[in-house]
């Protein structure tokens, strides 16, 4: 828990095995200034436990991803959008989500 609290908000990207004969792995993260995200694709056969990790609620990044995915006309398009925004710059995803939300509700965001 101490280690989890020391890590800045980040997005889990992938893992790699330390060496063929070792039992260690290297986890690769990217800093996420919009807030922490849950791993979207854990490696087959292994995933870290999230027991004891506090729930900090939804971040602006997660809300923007929801807006973009829900705007898709069908599940296949939503899946493609999810694939694109998962690895995109978090600030860009938040900006896109805000634009979409403002367009849906007829609001101007030009002074945000």
PDB file of C-alpha atoms in Angstrom:
ATOM      1  CA  UNK A   1       0.000   0.000   0.000  1.00  0.00           C
ATOM      2  CA  UNK A   2       2.889   2.350   0.748  1.00  0.00           C
ATOM      3  CA  UNK A   3       4.289   1.761  -2.735  1.00  0.00           C
ATOM      4  CA  UNK A   4       0.882   2.297  -4.381  1.00  0.00           C
ATOM      5  CA  UNK A   5       0.494   5.643  -2.575  1.00  0.00           C
ATOM      6  CA  UNK A   6       3.980   6.752  -3.660  1.00  0.00           C
ATOM      7  CA  UNK A   7       3.336   6.214  -7.385  1.00  0.00           C
ATOM      8  CA  UNK A   8       1.946   9.274  -9.205  1.00  0.00           C
ATOM      9  CA  UNK A   9      -1.273   8.816 -11.243  1.00  0.00           C
ATOM     10  CA  UNK A  10      -0.345   6.607 -14.176  1.00  0.00           C
ATOM     11  CA  UNK A  11      -1.714   4.443 -16.957  1.00  0.00           C
ATOM     12  CA  UNK A  12      -0.571   0.828 -17.080  1.00  0.00           C
ATOM     13  CA  UNK A  13       0.816   0.126 -20.567  1.00  0.00           C
ATOM     14  CA  UNK A  14       2.405  -3.324 -20.613  1.00  0.00           C
ATOM     15  CA  UNK A  15       4.760  -5.664 -18.852  1.00  0.00           C
ATOM     16  CA  UNK A  16       7.875  -7.574 -19.822  1.00  0.00           C
ATOM     17  CA  UNK A  17       9.584 -10.504 -18.183  1.00  0.00           C
ATOM     18  CA  UNK A  18      12.878  -9.627 -16.504  1.00  0.00           C
ATOM     19  CA  UNK A  19      14.677 -12.705 -17.864  1.00  0.00           C
ATOM     20  CA  UNK A  20      13.605 -16.109 -19.175  1.00  0.00           C
ATOM     21  CA  UNK A  21      14.648 -17.916 -15.982  1.00  0.00           C
ATOM     22  CA  UNK A  22      13.509 -15.263 -13.475  1.00  0.00           C
ATOM     23  CA  UNK A  23      10.140 -14.848 -11.811  1.00  0.00           C
ATOM     24  CA  UNK A  24      10.251 -11.040 -11.855  1.00  0.00           C
ATOM     25  CA  UNK A  25       8.476  -8.748 -14.305  1.00  0.00           C
ATOM     26  CA  UNK A  26       8.883  -5.107 -15.253  1.00  0.00           C
ATOM     27  CA  UNK A  27       5.659  -3.097 -15.287  1.00  0.00           C
ATOM     28  CA  UNK A  28       5.600  -0.162 -17.700  1.00  0.00           C
ATOM     29  CA  UNK A  29       3.473   2.886 -16.848  1.00  0.00           C
ATOM     30  CA  UNK A  30       2.965   6.329 -18.386  1.00  0.00           C
ATOM     31  CA  UNK A  31       2.310   9.305 -16.123  1.00  0.00           C
ATOM     32  CA  UNK A  32      -1.288  10.467 -16.374  1.00  0.00           C
ATOM     33  CA  UNK A  33      -1.830  14.018 -15.139  1.00  0.00           C
ATOM     34  CA  UNK A  34      -5.612  13.594 -15.571  1.00  0.00           C
ATOM     35  CA  UNK A  35      -5.706  10.934 -12.836  1.00  0.00           C
ATOM     36  CA  UNK A  36      -5.146   7.244 -12.327  1.00  0.00           C
ATOM     37  CA  UNK A  37      -6.754   4.703 -14.648  1.00  0.00           C
ATOM     38  CA  UNK A  38      -7.450   1.029 -14.103  1.00  0.00           C
ATOM     39  CA  UNK A  39      -5.541  -1.353 -16.385  1.00  0.00           C
ATOM     40  CA  UNK A  40      -7.583  -2.030 -19.509  1.00  0.00           C
ATOM     41  CA  UNK A  41      -5.825  -5.145 -20.752  1.00  0.00           C
ATOM     42  CA  UNK A  42      -4.058  -7.184 -18.072  1.00  0.00           C
ATOM     43  CA  UNK A  43      -1.555  -9.729 -19.381  1.00  0.00           C
ATOM     44  CA  UNK A  44      -3.020 -13.191 -19.882  1.00  0.00           C
ATOM     45  CA  UNK A  45      -2.591 -15.368 -16.803  1.00  0.00           C
ATOM     46  CA  UNK A  46      -1.330 -12.633 -14.504  1.00  0.00           C
ATOM     47  CA  UNK A  47      -2.723  -9.402 -13.081  1.00  0.00           C
ATOM     48  CA  UNK A  48      -1.720  -7.457  -9.968  1.00  0.00           C
ATOM     49  CA  UNK A  49      -4.152  -7.440  -7.065  1.00  0.00           C
ATOM     50  CA  UNK A  50      -6.029  -4.197  -6.477  1.00  0.00           C
ATOM     51  CA  UNK A  51      -7.091  -5.150  -2.943  1.00  0.00           C
ATOM     52  CA  UNK A  52      -6.534  -2.244  -0.582  1.00  0.00           C
ATOM     53  CA  UNK A  53      -6.217   0.387  -3.337  1.00  0.00           C
ATOM     54  CA  UNK A  54      -8.501   3.317  -2.486  1.00  0.00           C
ATOM     55  CA  UNK A  55     -11.273   4.271  -4.912  1.00  0.00           C
ATOM     56  CA  UNK A  56     -10.655   7.910  -5.804  1.00  0.00           C
ATOM     57  CA  UNK A  57     -13.785   8.207  -7.952  1.00  0.00           C
ATOM     58  CA  UNK A  58     -13.958   9.017 -11.628  1.00  0.00           C
ATOM     59  CA  UNK A  59     -11.370  11.373 -13.095  1.00  0.00           C
ATOM     60  CA  UNK A  60     -12.019  13.979 -15.816  1.00  0.00           C
ATOM     61  CA  UNK A  61     -10.108  11.648 -18.161  1.00  0.00           C
ATOM     62  CA  UNK A  62     -12.420   8.725 -17.416  1.00  0.00           C
ATOM     63  CA  UNK A  63     -15.514  10.907 -17.845  1.00  0.00           C
ATOM     64  CA  UNK A  64     -14.210  12.160 -21.202  1.00  0.00           C
ATOM     65  CA  UNK A  65     -13.543   8.587 -22.361  1.00  0.00           C
ATOM     66  CA  UNK A  66     -17.125   7.701 -21.396  1.00  0.00           C
ATOM     67  CA  UNK A  67     -18.503  10.664 -23.391  1.00  0.00           C
ATOM     68  CA  UNK A  68     -16.500   9.706 -26.481  1.00  0.00           C
ATOM     69  CA  UNK A  69     -17.373   6.008 -26.346  1.00  0.00           C
ATOM     70  CA  UNK A  70     -21.060   6.611 -25.677  1.00  0.00           C
ATOM     71  CA  UNK A  71     -21.258   8.953 -28.683  1.00  0.00           C
ATOM     72  CA  UNK A  72     -20.479   6.026 -30.992  1.00  0.00           C
ATOM     73  CA  UNK A  73     -23.383   4.859 -33.160  1.00  0.00           C
ATOM     74  CA  UNK A  74     -22.711   1.171 -32.414  1.00  0.00           C
ATOM     75  CA  UNK A  75     -20.577  -1.134 -30.242  1.00  0.00           C
ATOM     76  CA  UNK A  76     -17.963  -1.770 -32.939  1.00  0.00           C
ATOM     77  CA  UNK A  77     -17.314   1.947 -33.387  1.00  0.00           C
ATOM     78  CA  UNK A  78     -17.263   2.414 -29.613  1.00  0.00           C
ATOM     79  CA  UNK A  79     -14.612  -0.303 -29.368  1.00  0.00           C
ATOM     80  CA  UNK A  80     -12.489   1.439 -32.011  1.00  0.00           C
ATOM     81  CA  UNK A  81     -12.849   4.761 -30.191  1.00  0.00           C
ATOM     82  CA  UNK A  82     -11.857   3.109 -26.897  1.00  0.00           C
ATOM     83  CA  UNK A  83      -8.780   1.623 -28.568  1.00  0.00           C
ATOM     84  CA  UNK A  84      -7.780   5.059 -29.882  1.00  0.00           C
ATOM     85  CA  UNK A  85      -8.322   7.068 -26.697  1.00  0.00           C
ATOM     86  CA  UNK A  86      -6.775   4.489 -24.353  1.00  0.00           C
ATOM     87  CA  UNK A  87      -3.273   5.379 -25.534  1.00  0.00           C
ATOM     88  CA  UNK A  88      -3.939   9.044 -26.396  1.00  0.00           C
ATOM     89  CA  UNK A  89      -2.657  12.011 -24.408  1.00  0.00           C
ATOM     90  CA  UNK A  90      -5.003  12.344 -21.383  1.00  0.00           C
ATOM     91  CA  UNK A  91      -5.310  16.126 -21.746  1.00  0.00           C
ATOM     92  CA  UNK A  92      -6.336  15.684 -25.393  1.00  0.00           C
ATOM     93  CA  UNK A  93      -8.978  13.124 -24.445  1.00  0.00           C
ATOM     94  CA  UNK A  94     -10.384  15.488 -21.807  1.00  0.00           C
ATOM     95  CA  UNK A  95     -10.514  18.329 -24.373  1.00  0.00           C
ATOM     96  CA  UNK A  96     -12.337  16.114 -26.892  1.00  0.00           C
ATOM     97  CA  UNK A  97     -14.811  14.949 -24.259  1.00  0.00           C
ATOM     98  CA  UNK A  98     -15.548  18.534 -23.200  1.00  0.00           C
ATOM     99  CA  UNK A  99     -16.071  19.585 -26.828  1.00  0.00           C
ATOM    100  CA  UNK A 100     -18.473  16.707 -27.421  1.00  0.00           C
ATOM    101  CA  UNK A 101     -20.386  17.389 -24.200  1.00  0.00           C
ATOM    102  CA  UNK A 102     -20.664  21.109 -25.016  1.00  0.00           C
ATOM    103  CA  UNK A 103     -21.851  20.367 -28.566  1.00  0.00           C
ATOM    104  CA  UNK A 104     -24.481  17.968 -27.253  1.00  0.00           C
ATOM    105  CA  UNK A 105     -25.836  20.514 -24.816  1.00  0.00           C
ATOM    106  CA  UNK A 106     -25.470  23.636 -26.983  1.00  0.00           C
ATOM    107  CA  UNK A 107     -22.848  25.305 -24.767  1.00  0.00           C
ATOM    108  CA  UNK A 108     -19.857  27.335 -25.840  1.00  0.00           C
ATOM    109  CA  UNK A 109     -16.516  26.308 -24.306  1.00  0.00           C
ATOM    110  CA  UNK A 110     -14.487  28.993 -26.060  1.00  0.00           C
ATOM    111  CA  UNK A 111     -13.788  30.754 -22.724  1.00  0.00           C
ATOM    112  CA  UNK A 112     -12.834  27.650 -20.692  1.00  0.00           C
TER     113      UNK A 112
END
